[in-house]
PDB file of C-alpha atoms and ligand atoms in Angstrom:
ATOM      1  CA  UNK A   1      20.887   4.291   3.356  1.00 93.00           C
ATOM      2  CA  UNK A   2      17.196   4.588   2.189  1.00 98.00           C
ATOM      3  CA  UNK A   3      15.095   6.905   4.371  1.00 98.00           C
ATOM      4  CA  UNK A   4      11.534   5.616   5.080  1.00 98.00           C
ATOM      5  CA  UNK A   5       9.143   8.877   6.218  1.00 98.00           C
ATOM      6  CA  UNK A   6       5.952   7.598   7.736  1.00 97.00           C
ATOM      7  CA  UNK A   7       3.966   4.304   7.557  1.00 97.00           C
ATOM      8  CA  UNK A   8       0.476   4.130   6.468  1.00 97.00           C
ATOM      9  CA  UNK A   9       1.088   3.170   2.384  1.00 98.00           C
ATOM     10  CA  UNK A  10       5.232   3.291   3.780  1.00 98.00           C
ATOM     11  CA  UNK A  11       4.419  -0.106   4.580  1.00 98.00           C
ATOM     12  CA  UNK A  12       4.128  -0.889   1.225  1.00 98.00           C
ATOM     13  CA  UNK A  13       7.795   0.735   0.877  1.00 99.00           C
ATOM     14  CA  UNK A  14       9.107  -1.149   4.006  1.00 98.00           C
ATOM     15  CA  UNK A  15       7.441  -4.365   2.867  1.00 98.00           C
ATOM     16  CA  UNK A  16       9.642  -4.351  -0.778  1.00 99.00           C
ATOM     17  CA  UNK A  17      12.780  -3.254   0.937  1.00 98.00           C
ATOM     18  CA  UNK A  18      12.574  -5.991   3.131  1.00 98.00           C
ATOM     19  CA  UNK A  19      11.714  -8.068   0.042  1.00 98.00           C
ATOM     20  CA  UNK A  20      14.756  -6.837  -1.863  1.00 98.00           C
ATOM     21  CA  UNK A  21      17.170  -6.829   1.288  1.00 98.00           C
ATOM     22  CA  UNK A  22      17.856  -3.138   1.055  1.00 98.00           C
ATOM     23  CA  UNK A  23      19.057  -1.265   4.095  1.00 98.00           C
ATOM     24  CA  UNK A  24      16.384   1.379   5.669  1.00 98.00           C
ATOM     25  CA  UNK A  25      15.401   3.105   7.895  1.00 98.00           C
ATOM     26  CA  UNK A  26      11.814   4.274   8.970  1.00 98.00           C
ATOM     27  CA  UNK A  27      11.695   7.563  10.652  1.00 97.00           C
ATOM     28  CA  UNK A  28       8.407   7.520  12.435  1.00 96.00           C
ATOM     29  CA  UNK A  29       5.766  10.478  10.814  1.00 96.00           C
ATOM     30  CA  UNK A  30       2.529  11.559  13.352  1.00 92.00           C
ATOM     31  CA  UNK A  31       0.214  12.721  10.986  1.00 88.00           C
ATOM     32  CA  UNK A  32      -2.578  13.063  13.448  1.00 82.00           C
ATOM     33  CA  UNK A  33      -0.383  14.594  16.552  1.00 74.00           C
ATOM     34  CA  UNK A  34      -0.519  18.038  14.056  1.00 64.00           C
ATOM     35  CA  UNK A  35       3.391  18.336  15.398  1.00 67.00           C
ATOM     36  CA  UNK A  36       5.229  20.514  13.858  1.00 87.00           C
ATOM     37  CA  UNK A  37       7.723  18.393  11.662  1.00 93.00           C
ATOM     38  CA  UNK A  38      10.326  20.497  10.379  1.00 94.00           C
ATOM     39  CA  UNK A  39      12.592  18.111   9.232  1.00 95.00           C
ATOM     40  CA  UNK A  40       9.579  15.975   7.702  1.00 96.00           C
ATOM     41  CA  UNK A  41       7.950  19.091   5.809  1.00 94.00           C
ATOM     42  CA  UNK A  42      11.604  19.952   4.235  1.00 95.00           C
ATOM     43  CA  UNK A  43      11.420  16.610   2.715  1.00 96.00           C
ATOM     44  CA  UNK A  44       8.255  16.567   1.285  1.00 96.00           C
ATOM     45  CA  UNK A  45       6.344  20.127   1.965  1.00 94.00           C
ATOM     46  CA  UNK A  46       2.635  18.847   0.891  1.00 95.00           C
ATOM     47  CA  UNK A  47       2.589  16.742   4.574  1.00 94.00           C
ATOM     48  CA  UNK A  48       1.743  13.586   3.148  1.00 95.00           C
ATOM     49  CA  UNK A  49       3.643   9.925   3.473  1.00 97.00           C
ATOM     50  CA  UNK A  50       5.439   7.889   2.498  1.00 98.00           C
ATOM     51  CA  UNK A  51       8.356  10.322   1.534  1.00 98.00           C
ATOM     52  CA  UNK A  52      11.955   8.472   0.590  1.00 98.00           C
ATOM     53  CA  UNK A  53      15.223  10.179   0.499  1.00 98.00           C
ATOM     54  CA  UNK A  54      17.802   7.837  -0.956  1.00 98.00           C
ATOM     55  CA  UNK A  55      21.014  10.018  -1.565  1.00 98.00           C
ATOM     56  CA  UNK A  56      20.078  13.008  -4.270  1.00 98.00           C
ATOM     57  CA  UNK A  57      16.885  10.985  -4.264  1.00 98.00           C
ATOM     58  CA  UNK A  58      13.466  12.560  -2.806  1.00 98.00           C
ATOM     59  CA  UNK A  59      10.482  10.959  -3.509  1.00 98.00           C
ATOM     60  CA  UNK A  60       6.792  10.583  -2.862  1.00 98.00           C
ATOM     61  CA  UNK A  61       3.751   8.436  -3.943  1.00 98.00           C
ATOM     62  CA  UNK A  62       3.928   4.637  -2.986  1.00 98.00           C
ATOM     63  CA  UNK A  63       3.292   3.105  -5.674  1.00 99.00           C
ATOM     64  CA  UNK A  64       6.075   5.569  -7.644  1.00 99.00           C
ATOM     65  CA  UNK A  65       8.367   5.007  -4.594  1.00 99.00           C
ATOM     66  CA  UNK A  66       8.513   0.944  -5.216  1.00 99.00           C
ATOM     67  CA  UNK A  67       8.767   0.950  -9.051  1.00 98.00           C
ATOM     68  CA  UNK A  68      11.624   3.597  -8.462  1.00 98.00           C
ATOM     69  CA  UNK A  69      13.490   1.009  -6.324  1.00 98.00           C
ATOM     70  CA  UNK A  70      12.855  -1.822  -8.432  1.00 98.00           C
ATOM     71  CA  UNK A  71      13.963  -0.293 -11.283  1.00 98.00           C
ATOM     72  CA  UNK A  72      17.348   1.357  -9.155  1.00 98.00           C
ATOM     73  CA  UNK A  73      18.122  -1.624  -7.635  1.00 98.00           C
ATOM     74  CA  UNK A  74      16.680  -4.705  -9.639  1.00 97.00           C
ATOM     75  CA  UNK A  75      16.339  -6.741 -11.457  1.00 97.00           C
ATOM     76  CA  UNK A  76      14.038  -8.429  -8.964  1.00 98.00           C
ATOM     77  CA  UNK A  77      11.436 -11.405  -9.278  1.00 97.00           C
ATOM     78  CA  UNK A  78       9.008  -8.909  -8.197  1.00 98.00           C
ATOM     79  CA  UNK A  79       9.091  -6.619 -11.183  1.00 98.00           C
ATOM     80  CA  UNK A  80       8.075  -8.746 -14.339  1.00 98.00           C
ATOM     81  CA  UNK A  81      10.462  -7.778 -17.411  1.00 97.00           C
ATOM     82  CA  UNK A  82       8.621  -5.817 -19.669  1.00 97.00           C
ATOM     83  CA  UNK A  83       8.110  -8.869 -22.414  1.00 98.00           C
ATOM     84  CA  UNK A  84       7.492 -11.166 -19.698  1.00 98.00           C
ATOM     85  CA  UNK A  85       3.336 -12.349 -20.176  1.00 98.00           C
ATOM     86  CA  UNK A  86       3.063 -11.731 -16.206  1.00 98.00           C
ATOM     87  CA  UNK A  87       3.637  -7.584 -17.227  1.00 98.00           C
ATOM     88  CA  UNK A  88       0.567  -6.376 -18.112  1.00 98.00           C
ATOM     89  CA  UNK A  89      -1.437  -7.480 -15.329  1.00 98.00           C
ATOM     90  CA  UNK A  90       1.669  -6.995 -13.101  1.00 98.00           C
ATOM     91  CA  UNK A  91       1.509  -3.338 -14.294  1.00 98.00           C
ATOM     92  CA  UNK A  92      -2.361  -3.240 -13.975  1.00 98.00           C
ATOM     93  CA  UNK A  93      -2.572  -4.192 -10.082  1.00 99.00           C
ATOM     94  CA  UNK A  94       0.387  -2.599  -9.189  1.00 99.00           C
ATOM     95  CA  UNK A  95      -1.585   0.856 -10.264  1.00 99.00           C
ATOM     96  CA  UNK A  96      -5.013  -0.483  -9.266  1.00 98.00           C
ATOM     97  CA  UNK A  97      -4.034  -1.185  -6.152  1.00 98.00           C
ATOM     98  CA  UNK A  98      -3.585   2.515  -5.076  1.00 98.00           C
ATOM     99  CA  UNK A  99      -5.315   4.630  -7.382  1.00 98.00           C
ATOM    100  CA  UNK A 100      -8.729   2.014  -7.576  1.00 98.00           C
ATOM    101  CA  UNK A 101      -8.780   0.604  -4.607  1.00 98.00           C
ATOM    102  CA  UNK A 102      -7.146   2.191  -1.757  1.00 98.00           C
ATOM    103  CA  UNK A 103      -7.355   5.804  -2.909  1.00 98.00           C
ATOM    104  CA  UNK A 104     -11.369   5.497  -2.874  1.00 98.00           C
ATOM    105  CA  UNK A 105     -10.825   3.938   0.412  1.00 98.00           C
ATOM    106  CA  UNK A 106      -8.837   7.378   1.823  1.00 97.00           C
ATOM    107  CA  UNK A 107     -11.520   9.598   1.009  1.00 96.00           C
ATOM    108  CA  UNK A 108     -13.787   7.361   3.201  1.00 97.00           C
ATOM    109  CA  UNK A 109     -11.042   7.024   5.482  1.00 97.00           C
ATOM    110  CA  UNK A 110     -10.628  10.887   5.767  1.00 96.00           C
ATOM    111  CA  UNK A 111     -14.011  11.918   6.309  1.00 97.00           C
ATOM    112  CA  UNK A 112     -14.191   9.623   9.371  1.00 95.00           C
ATOM    113  CA  UNK A 113     -11.367  11.153  11.192  1.00 93.00           C
ATOM    114  CA  UNK A 114     -11.907  14.567  10.102  1.00 92.00           C
ATOM    115  CA  UNK A 115     -15.886  14.960   9.614  1.00 95.00           C
ATOM    116  CA  UNK A 116     -18.030  14.821  12.023  1.00 96.00           C
ATOM    117  CA  UNK A 117     -20.503  11.961  12.497  1.00 95.00           C
ATOM    118  CA  UNK A 118     -23.714  12.911  10.816  1.00 96.00           C
ATOM    119  CA  UNK A 119     -21.045  13.472   7.351  1.00 95.00           C
ATOM    120  CA  UNK A 120     -20.189  10.440   6.987  1.00 96.00           C
ATOM    121  CA  UNK A 121     -22.410   8.971   4.706  1.00 95.00           C
ATOM    122  CA  UNK A 122     -22.709  11.334   1.752  1.00 97.00           C
ATOM    123  CA  UNK A 123     -22.170  10.950  -1.945  1.00 97.00           C
ATOM    124  CA  UNK A 124     -18.347  11.444  -1.976  1.00 97.00           C
ATOM    125  CA  UNK A 125     -18.084   8.494   0.699  1.00 97.00           C
ATOM    126  CA  UNK A 126     -21.160   6.356  -1.138  1.00 98.00           C
ATOM    127  CA  UNK A 127     -18.964   6.906  -4.758  1.00 98.00           C
ATOM    128  CA  UNK A 128     -15.784   6.171  -2.946  1.00 98.00           C
ATOM    129  CA  UNK A 129     -17.185   2.576  -1.842  1.00 98.00           C
ATOM    130  CA  UNK A 130     -19.069   2.145  -4.923  1.00 98.00           C
ATOM    131  CA  UNK A 131     -15.658   2.454  -6.594  1.00 98.00           C
ATOM    132  CA  UNK A 132     -13.369   0.235  -4.673  1.00 98.00           C
ATOM    133  CA  UNK A 133     -16.000  -2.144  -4.763  1.00 98.00           C
ATOM    134  CA  UNK A 134     -16.057  -2.492  -8.292  1.00 98.00           C
ATOM    135  CA  UNK A 135     -12.146  -2.660  -8.803  1.00 98.00           C
ATOM    136  CA  UNK A 136     -12.420  -5.044  -5.868  1.00 98.00           C
ATOM    137  CA  UNK A 137     -14.243  -6.963  -8.906  1.00 98.00           C
ATOM    138  CA  UNK A 138     -11.084  -7.018 -10.767  1.00 98.00           C
ATOM    139  CA  UNK A 139      -9.064  -8.712  -7.805  1.00 98.00           C
ATOM    140  CA  UNK A 140     -11.923 -11.245  -7.257  1.00 98.00           C
ATOM    141  CA  UNK A 141     -11.927 -12.144 -11.070  1.00 98.00           C
ATOM    142  CA  UNK A 142      -8.200 -12.356 -10.758  1.00 98.00           C
ATOM    143  CA  UNK A 143      -7.916 -14.401  -7.971  1.00 98.00           C
ATOM    144  CA  UNK A 144      -9.833 -16.878  -9.526  1.00 98.00           C
ATOM    145  CA  UNK A 145      -7.569 -17.121 -12.235  1.00 98.00           C
ATOM    146  CA  UNK A 146      -4.279 -17.078 -10.577  1.00 98.00           C
ATOM    147  CA  UNK A 147      -3.205 -17.103  -6.707  1.00 98.00           C
ATOM    148  CA  UNK A 148      -1.597 -13.637  -7.192  1.00 99.00           C
ATOM    149  CA  UNK A 149      -1.753 -10.673  -9.313  1.00 99.00           C
ATOM    150  CA  UNK A 150       0.493 -11.130 -11.861  1.00 98.00           C
ATOM    151  CA  UNK A 151      -0.190 -14.998 -12.225  1.00 98.00           C
ATOM    152  CA  UNK A 152       1.333 -17.451 -10.778  1.00 98.00           C
ATOM    153  CA  UNK A 153       4.344 -15.457  -8.832  1.00 98.00           C
ATOM    154  CA  UNK A 154       4.213 -12.768  -6.166  1.00 98.00           C
ATOM    155  CA  UNK A 155       5.113  -9.335  -7.322  1.00 99.00           C
ATOM    156  CA  UNK A 156       5.122  -5.988  -6.048  1.00 99.00           C
ATOM    157  CA  UNK A 157       1.515  -5.450  -7.473  1.00 99.00           C
ATOM    158  CA  UNK A 158       0.800  -7.909  -4.666  1.00 99.00           C
ATOM    159  CA  UNK A 159       2.082  -5.184  -2.260  1.00 99.00           C
ATOM    160  CA  UNK A 160      -0.083  -3.125  -3.864  1.00 99.00           C
ATOM    161  CA  UNK A 161      -3.279  -4.696  -3.614  1.00 99.00           C
ATOM    162  CA  UNK A 162      -2.940  -6.296  -0.158  1.00 98.00           C
ATOM    163  CA  UNK A 163      -2.245  -2.953   2.021  1.00 98.00           C
ATOM    164  CA  UNK A 164      -5.235  -1.654  -0.300  1.00 98.00           C
ATOM    165  CA  UNK A 165      -7.422  -4.938   1.495  1.00 98.00           C
ATOM    166  CA  UNK A 166      -6.114  -4.527   4.374  1.00 98.00           C
ATOM    167  CA  UNK A 167      -6.733  -0.943   4.684  1.00 98.00           C
ATOM    168  CA  UNK A 168     -10.129  -1.400   3.729  1.00 98.00           C
ATOM    169  CA  UNK A 169     -10.501  -4.169   6.088  1.00 97.00           C
ATOM    170  CA  UNK A 170      -9.150  -2.440   9.059  1.00 96.00           C
ATOM    171  CA  UNK A 171     -10.917   0.511   9.010  1.00 96.00           C
ATOM    172  CA  UNK A 172     -14.020  -1.405   8.433  1.00 96.00           C
ATOM    173  CA  UNK A 173     -14.818  -1.242   5.109  1.00 97.00           C
ATOM    174  CA  UNK A 174     -14.537  -4.254   3.623  1.00 98.00           C
ATOM    175  CA  UNK A 175     -15.129  -8.007   4.639  1.00 98.00           C
ATOM    176  CA  UNK A 176     -12.557  -9.930   3.042  1.00 98.00           C
ATOM    177  CA  UNK A 177     -14.216 -12.805   1.127  1.00 98.00           C
ATOM    178  CA  UNK A 178     -13.109 -15.968   1.309  1.00 98.00           C
ATOM    179  CA  UNK A 179     -10.784 -16.012  -1.734  1.00 98.00           C
ATOM    180  CA  UNK A 180      -9.163 -13.083  -0.600  1.00 98.00           C
ATOM    181  CA  UNK A 181      -8.340 -14.072   3.029  1.00 98.00           C
ATOM    182  CA  UNK A 182      -7.050 -16.866   1.189  1.00 98.00           C
ATOM    183  CA  UNK A 183      -5.014 -14.739  -1.031  1.00 99.00           C
ATOM    184  CA  UNK A 184      -3.728 -12.212   2.414  1.00 98.00           C
ATOM    185  CA  UNK A 185      -2.779 -15.652   4.286  1.00 98.00           C
ATOM    186  CA  UNK A 186      -0.074 -16.273   1.254  1.00 98.00           C
ATOM    187  CA  UNK A 187       0.847 -12.906   0.742  1.00 98.00           C
ATOM    188  CA  UNK A 188       1.396 -11.534   4.227  1.00 98.00           C
ATOM    189  CA  UNK A 189       2.537 -15.235   5.081  1.00 98.00           C
ATOM    190  CA  UNK A 190       6.216 -14.354   3.485  1.00 98.00           C
ATOM    191  CA  UNK A 191       8.827 -13.770   5.754  1.00 98.00           C
ATOM    192  CA  UNK A 192      10.213  -9.734   4.363  1.00 98.00           C
ATOM    193  CA  UNK A 193       6.017  -9.240   5.411  1.00 98.00           C
ATOM    194  CA  UNK A 194       6.705 -10.133   8.918  1.00 98.00           C
ATOM    195  CA  UNK A 195      10.177  -7.666   8.976  1.00 98.00           C
ATOM    196  CA  UNK A 196       8.595  -5.000   7.789  1.00 98.00           C
ATOM    197  CA  UNK A 197       5.887  -5.292  10.285  1.00 98.00           C
ATOM    198  CA  UNK A 198       8.925  -5.574  12.959  1.00 98.00           C
ATOM    199  CA  UNK A 199      10.086  -2.046  12.101  1.00 97.00           C
ATOM    200  CA  UNK A 200       6.588  -0.830  11.625  1.00 97.00           C
ATOM    201  CA  UNK A 201       5.553  -0.081  15.192  1.00 96.00           C
ATOM    202  CA  UNK A 202       2.762   2.007  14.364  1.00 95.00           C
ATOM    203  CA  UNK A 203       0.980  -0.440  12.272  1.00 96.00           C
ATOM    204  CA  UNK A 204       1.939  -3.042  14.117  1.00 96.00           C
ATOM    205  CA  UNK A 205       0.576  -1.710  17.605  1.00 95.00           C
ATOM    206  CA  UNK A 206      -2.403  -0.924  15.345  1.00 93.00           C
ATOM    207  CA  UNK A 207      -3.249  -4.349  14.242  1.00 93.00           C
ATOM    208  CA  UNK A 208      -2.590  -6.014  17.614  1.00 93.00           C
ATOM    209  CA  UNK A 209      -4.823  -3.161  18.516  1.00 91.00           C
ATOM    210  CA  UNK A 210      -7.845  -4.347  16.465  1.00 86.00           C
ATOM    211  CA  UNK A 211      -7.046  -7.929  17.518  1.00 83.00           C
ATOM    212  CA  UNK A 212      -7.788  -6.953  20.596  1.00 78.00           C
TER     213      UNK A 212
HETATM  214  N1  GSH B   1      -1.246   8.038  -3.714  1.00 89.87           N
HETATM  215  C1  GSH B   1      -0.732   7.999  -2.666  1.00 89.87           C
HETATM  216  C2  GSH B   1      -1.472   8.482  -1.281  1.00 89.87           C
HETATM  217  C3  GSH B   1      -0.829   8.846   0.195  1.00 89.87           C
HETATM  218  C4  GSH B   1      -1.461   8.914   1.827  1.00 89.87           C
HETATM  219  O1  GSH B   1      -2.971   9.472   1.096  1.00 89.87           O
HETATM  220  N2  GSH B   1      -0.901   9.184   2.489  1.00 89.87           N
HETATM  221  C5  GSH B   1      -2.188   9.258   3.657  1.00 89.87           C
HETATM  222  C6  GSH B   1      -0.938   8.371   4.479  1.00 89.87           C
HETATM  223  S1  GSH B   1      -1.073   6.373   4.193  1.00 89.87           S
HETATM  224  C7  GSH B   1      -1.651  11.091   4.219  1.00 89.87           C
HETATM  225  O2  GSH B   1      -0.425  10.909   4.478  1.00 89.87           O
HETATM  226  N3  GSH B   1      -2.823  11.147   4.729  1.00 89.87           N
HETATM  227  C8  GSH B   1      -2.824  12.992   4.967  1.00 89.87           C
HETATM  228  C9  GSH B   1      -2.725  13.662   3.694  1.00 89.87           C
HETATM  229  O3  GSH B   1      -2.969  13.497   2.600  1.00 89.87           O
HETATM  230  O4  GSH B   1      -2.677  14.911   3.788  1.00 89.87           O
HETATM  231  C10 GSH B   1       0.130   7.146  -2.020  1.00 89.87           C
HETATM  232  O5  GSH B   1       0.279   5.920  -2.399  1.00 89.87           O
HETATM  233  O6  GSH B   1       1.481   7.750  -1.155  1.00 89.87           O
END
């Protein structure tokens, strides 16, 4: 049984596990509560989420975890083979979803959570948002060409990018374009997305609270 520690980007992991039909349990981690959590810190002494424990394997970094699960428990249509024409775009957008999109948004979100309001607008947060927007342009270009990041088929790259676009929208850092909205409807309309949302109680509560 795979244990997923923490939601946030752990949602990506839960979604993939649901897509692949692999059993898992979600172990909540309260990052903001500041509570001592020795069991979690023994898994990830760096104290960030998500982390997984799969038997002898302990891992962090959501995209690396997706790649691990696909490689160890695949093959899966969610990860095109290296010689598949969809592979380069798959690999690029799988990583761009974190390195180019969600990562920069993190700088803005963390500043808002941790810093006093007069410090929210600074050169680092402005840089982070410009970085996010420029990479978002690559997503827009891809959506003008194909329904999913790697082409005609839904892949783990869409799990990565969907999470990033949702993070930016939910934290008030982006308003989805019409093409992004249609894309998000395609990706989040999947049954596995709904099951992941059901198992990620904190994410579900956050989204419900936002919907009013
Ligand atoms: N690149 C990492 C980012 C992980 C990350 O920033 N996680 C956030 C919550 S989603 C977190 O734990 N922040 C608190 C911290 O970094 O101490 C990944 O994709 O897993």
